[in-house]
Amino acid sequence: KAGVTQTPRYLIKTRGQQVTLSCSPISGHRSVSWYQQTPGQGLQFLFEYFSETQRNKGNFPGRFSGRQFSNSRSEMNVSTLELGDSALYLCASSLASGGPETQYFGPGTRLLVL
Amino acid sequence: AQTVTQSQPEMSVQEAETVTLSCTYDTSESDYYLFWYKQPPSRQMILVIRQEAYKQQNATENRFSVNFQKAAKSFSLKISDSQLGDAAMYFCAYRSKNTGNQFYFGTGTSLTVIP
């Protein structure tokens, strides 16, 4: 099976712009979670989608939003970009939500905001 | 909210030796999952080992084992016969059984393996 894929892998944007990141989970996986990884804050949970519904949301401003499609692919959108949004954005997929199943991470999208 | 603490930002080990990475966590829940993930430089995060809190037996995966002390809220990772490929950032993570797939991660321990 193909692993979790994320596109694009690298992105450069300027302050005030918006960006959309994409995550394709492993085939058959219905849960997709998003994390922001920065040197200062570490790995922080953004949100989780399961069967097209947002299941959990972390402590991020409303500029961060997401959605999940019927094929389980997920997108994350950040509007009005700020310098502090520069980070590695990781998504992780699993078969179900909340059970013992392993979550598999993608390679990440590295976003640089200038 | 749950917190996970990794008190060792950096560790080093000689090839073929054993190293233990520390992790403590804070929770009021009685049943949960604990994980160790490995993130090699510029590569994606992969699961090393997983422990379910209700299981008293420590999990083992080949050269990797954990020492799970539930009362002390401690979850350390032991790597035996260290190999050069073990060099990576290691993250300890907590996951509740009540909040879906939300992980709480520690700040990570950077492991260097010395040939």
Short mmCIF file of C-alpha atoms in Angstrom, two decimals:
data_model
loop_
_atom_site.label_atom_id
_atom_site.label_comp_id
_atom_site.label_asym_id
_atom_site.label_seq_id
_atom_site.Cartn_x
_atom_site.Cartn_y
_atom_site.Cartn_z
CA LYS A 1 0.00 0.00 0.00
CA ALA A 2 1.11 3.50 -0.68
CA GLY A 3 1.86 5.57 2.39
CA VAL A 4 0.46 8.91 3.42
CA THR A 5 1.23 11.56 0.84
CA GLN A 6 1.26 15.30 1.30
CA THR A 7 1.39 17.99 -1.35
CA PRO A 8 3.11 20.24 -1.92
CA ARG A 9 6.26 19.29 -0.04
CA TYR A 10 7.60 22.83 0.10
CA LEU A 11 5.86 26.15 -0.10
CA ILE A 12 6.90 29.77 0.17
CA LYS A 13 4.27 32.41 0.80
CA THR A 14 4.19 36.02 1.95
CA ARG A 15 2.37 37.49 4.91
CA GLY A 16 -1.32 38.01 4.35
CA GLN A 17 -1.65 35.31 1.71
CA GLN A 18 -3.56 32.11 2.17
CA VAL A 19 -2.43 28.55 1.58
CA THR A 20 -4.02 25.14 1.10
CA LEU A 21 -2.21 21.94 1.96
CA SER A 22 -3.35 18.49 0.91
CA CYS A 23 -3.09 15.09 2.54
CA SER A 24 -3.97 11.75 0.97
CA PRO A 25 -4.28 9.01 3.59
CA ILE A 26 -3.43 5.37 3.21
CA SER A 27 -6.12 3.57 1.25
CA GLY A 28 -8.95 2.55 3.55
CA HIS A 29 -8.04 4.95 6.32
CA ARG A 30 -10.88 7.22 7.37
CA SER A 31 -9.20 9.38 10.00
CA VAL A 32 -6.83 12.20 9.13
CA SER A 33 -5.15 14.39 11.73
CA TRP A 34 -3.04 17.50 11.21
CA TYR A 35 -0.11 18.73 13.29
CA GLN A 36 2.09 21.80 13.22
CA GLN A 37 5.76 21.23 14.03
CA THR A 38 8.03 24.13 14.94
CA PRO A 39 11.38 24.25 16.77
CA GLY A 40 9.89 26.42 19.50
CA GLN A 41 6.51 24.80 20.11
CA GLY A 42 7.21 21.25 19.01
CA LEU A 43 4.34 19.18 17.63
CA GLN A 44 0.93 20.67 18.19
CA PHE A 45 -2.40 19.15 17.23
CA LEU A 46 -4.49 21.16 14.79
CA PHE A 47 -7.53 19.00 14.11
CA GLU A 48 -8.79 15.55 13.23
CA TYR A 49 -11.30 14.56 10.60
CA PHE A 50 -13.13 11.28 10.53
CA SER A 51 -15.65 10.37 7.85
CA GLU A 52 -15.80 13.99 6.64
CA THR A 53 -16.57 15.36 10.12
CA GLN A 54 -14.22 17.31 12.32
CA ARG A 55 -13.82 15.21 15.43
CA ASN A 56 -11.35 17.29 17.45
CA LYS A 57 -9.78 20.70 17.22
CA GLY A 58 -6.62 21.99 18.86
CA ASN A 59 -5.97 25.43 20.24
CA PHE A 60 -5.34 27.32 17.03
CA PRO A 61 -7.00 30.49 15.72
CA GLY A 62 -9.84 30.35 13.25
CA ARG A 63 -7.42 31.17 10.43
CA PHE A 64 -6.63 27.47 10.45
CA SER A 65 -9.36 25.36 8.95
CA GLY A 66 -9.71 22.02 7.28
CA ARG A 67 -12.02 19.64 5.56
CA GLN A 68 -12.22 16.06 4.48
CA PHE A 69 -13.66 14.69 1.30
CA SER A 70 -15.65 11.53 0.72
CA ASN A 71 -12.50 9.71 -0.43
CA SER A 72 -10.89 10.62 2.93
CA ARG A 73 -8.44 13.05 1.39
CA SER A 74 -8.06 16.10 3.56
CA GLU A 75 -7.10 19.70 3.02
CA MET A 76 -5.89 22.25 5.49
CA ASN A 77 -6.24 25.97 4.83
CA VAL A 78 -4.47 28.82 6.53
CA SER A 79 -5.72 32.31 5.75
CA THR A 80 -3.99 35.64 6.36
CA LEU A 81 -0.61 34.04 6.85
CA GLU A 82 1.67 35.31 9.59
CA LEU A 83 5.43 34.86 9.96
CA GLY A 84 4.79 32.53 12.90
CA ASP A 85 2.92 30.12 10.65
CA SER A 86 6.23 29.00 9.17
CA ALA A 87 6.42 25.35 10.13
CA LEU A 88 6.37 21.75 9.04
CA TYR A 89 2.77 20.63 8.71
CA LEU A 90 2.27 16.92 9.20
CA CYS A 91 -0.76 14.81 8.59
CA ALA A 92 -1.39 11.36 9.95
CA SER A 93 -3.94 8.77 8.96
CA SER A 94 -5.45 5.73 10.63
CA LEU A 95 -8.24 3.28 10.05
CA ALA A 96 -10.45 4.57 12.81
CA SER A 97 -10.63 7.27 15.44
CA GLY A 98 -9.82 6.70 19.06
CA GLY A 99 -8.98 3.04 18.91
CA PRO A 100 -5.68 1.23 19.24
CA GLU A 101 -4.88 1.49 15.54
CA THR A 102 -1.56 2.94 14.56
CA GLN A 103 -1.40 6.39 13.02
CA TYR A 104 0.86 6.75 10.02
CA PHE A 105 2.49 10.09 9.30
CA GLY A 106 3.17 11.70 5.97
CA PRO A 107 6.44 13.41 5.03
CA GLY A 108 5.04 16.85 5.76
CA THR A 109 4.69 20.14 3.95
CA ARG A 110 7.30 22.72 4.87
CA LEU A 111 5.77 26.19 4.76
CA LEU A 112 7.90 29.31 4.84
CA VAL A 113 6.14 32.64 5.29
CA LEU A 114 8.14 35.72 4.30
CA ALA B 1 -4.94 18.92 29.36
CA GLN B 2 -2.45 16.14 29.27
CA THR B 3 1.23 17.06 29.22
CA VAL B 4 4.20 14.98 28.15
CA THR B 5 7.71 15.79 29.31
CA GLN B 6 10.96 14.61 27.82
CA SER B 7 13.72 15.96 30.02
CA GLN B 8 16.64 14.95 27.80
CA PRO B 9 16.88 17.23 24.74
CA GLU B 10 19.93 15.34 23.48
CA MET B 11 21.43 11.94 24.11
CA SER B 12 24.31 10.02 22.59
CA VAL B 13 25.22 6.34 22.58
CA GLN B 14 28.04 4.26 21.23
CA GLU B 15 27.15 1.86 18.47
CA ALA B 16 26.12 -1.55 19.88
CA GLU B 17 25.50 -0.08 23.34
CA THR B 18 22.20 0.45 25.15
CA VAL B 19 20.50 3.78 25.76
CA THR B 20 17.35 4.76 27.65
CA LEU B 21 15.23 7.77 26.77
CA SER B 22 12.98 9.21 29.47
CA CYS B 23 9.39 10.33 29.28
CA THR B 24 6.90 11.35 31.93
CA TYR B 25 3.32 12.43 31.47
CA ASP B 26 0.51 13.92 33.45
CA THR B 27 -3.06 12.69 33.21
CA SER B 28 -6.09 12.03 35.36
CA GLU B 29 -7.31 9.26 33.08
CA SER B 30 -6.91 5.60 33.90
CA ASP B 31 -6.88 4.17 30.41
CA TYR B 32 -4.92 5.60 27.52
CA TYR B 33 -2.22 4.85 24.97
CA LEU B 34 1.46 5.76 25.00
CA PHE B 35 3.74 5.82 22.00
CA TRP B 36 7.30 6.39 20.95
CA TYR B 37 7.78 7.82 17.48
CA LYS B 38 11.05 8.26 15.63
CA GLN B 39 11.73 11.11 13.19
CA PRO B 40 15.01 10.68 11.27
CA PRO B 41 16.54 13.81 9.77
CA SER B 42 14.43 15.01 6.83
CA ARG B 43 12.37 11.85 6.91
CA GLN B 44 8.89 11.11 8.08
CA MET B 45 7.83 10.08 11.54
CA ILE B 46 7.44 6.36 12.14
CA LEU B 47 6.06 4.41 15.08
CA VAL B 48 8.64 2.67 17.23
CA ILE B 49 6.52 1.11 19.93
CA ARG B 50 3.11 1.40 21.56
CA GLN B 51 1.77 0.62 25.04
CA GLU B 52 -1.82 0.39 26.22
CA ALA B 53 -2.14 1.63 29.79
CA TYR B 54 -4.32 -1.25 30.99
CA LYS B 55 -1.61 -3.75 30.03
CA GLN B 56 0.90 -4.26 32.81
CA GLN B 57 3.37 -6.07 30.59
CA ASN B 58 5.95 -3.80 29.00
CA ALA B 59 5.84 -3.67 25.21
CA THR B 60 8.79 -4.94 23.20
CA GLU B 61 9.63 -4.63 19.52
CA ASN B 62 12.91 -6.29 18.59
CA ARG B 63 15.68 -4.06 20.01
CA PHE B 64 13.20 -1.56 21.43
CA SER B 65 11.46 -1.99 24.77
CA VAL B 66 9.67 0.24 27.22
CA ASN B 67 9.60 0.53 30.98
CA PHE B 68 6.03 1.56 31.76
CA GLN B 69 5.47 2.67 35.34
CA LYS B 70 1.81 3.65 35.50
CA ALA B 71 1.78 4.89 39.08
CA ALA B 72 4.82 7.05 38.44
CA LYS B 73 3.44 8.13 35.04
CA SER B 74 6.71 7.20 33.44
CA PHE B 75 7.27 5.65 30.01
CA SER B 76 10.93 5.23 29.08
CA LEU B 77 12.30 3.73 25.88
CA LYS B 78 15.28 1.39 25.89
CA ILE B 79 17.21 0.83 22.69
CA SER B 80 19.54 -2.17 22.81
CA ASP B 81 22.45 -2.86 20.45
CA SER B 82 22.20 0.67 19.04
CA GLN B 83 22.74 1.05 15.32
CA LEU B 84 23.70 4.04 13.20
CA GLY B 85 20.21 4.01 11.73
CA ASP B 86 18.74 4.67 15.17
CA ALA B 87 20.00 8.24 15.03
CA ALA B 88 16.90 10.41 15.01
CA MET B 89 14.62 12.62 17.06
CA TYR B 90 12.47 10.51 19.35
CA PHE B 91 9.08 11.73 20.48
CA CYS B 92 7.04 10.35 23.33
CA ALA B 93 3.30 10.75 22.82
CA TYR B 94 0.12 10.30 24.83
CA ARG B 95 -3.28 9.58 23.37
CA SER B 96 -6.49 9.53 25.34
CA LYS B 97 -9.20 6.99 24.63
CA ASN B 98 -11.74 9.80 24.81
CA THR B 99 -10.47 12.36 22.32
CA GLY B 100 -10.14 10.53 19.06
CA ASN B 101 -6.69 10.44 17.54
CA GLN B 102 -5.29 13.57 19.18
CA PHE B 103 -1.70 13.06 20.26
CA TYR B 104 0.03 15.05 22.97
CA PHE B 105 3.72 15.03 22.13
CA GLY B 106 6.79 15.65 24.22
CA THR B 107 9.45 18.04 22.99
CA GLY B 108 11.63 15.24 21.71
CA THR B 109 15.06 13.77 22.39
CA SER B 110 17.73 13.96 19.70
CA LEU B 111 19.70 10.72 19.69
CA THR B 112 23.19 10.56 18.22
CA VAL B 113 24.81 7.20 17.59
CA ILE B 114 28.61 7.27 17.70
CA PRO B 115 30.40 4.76 15.47
#
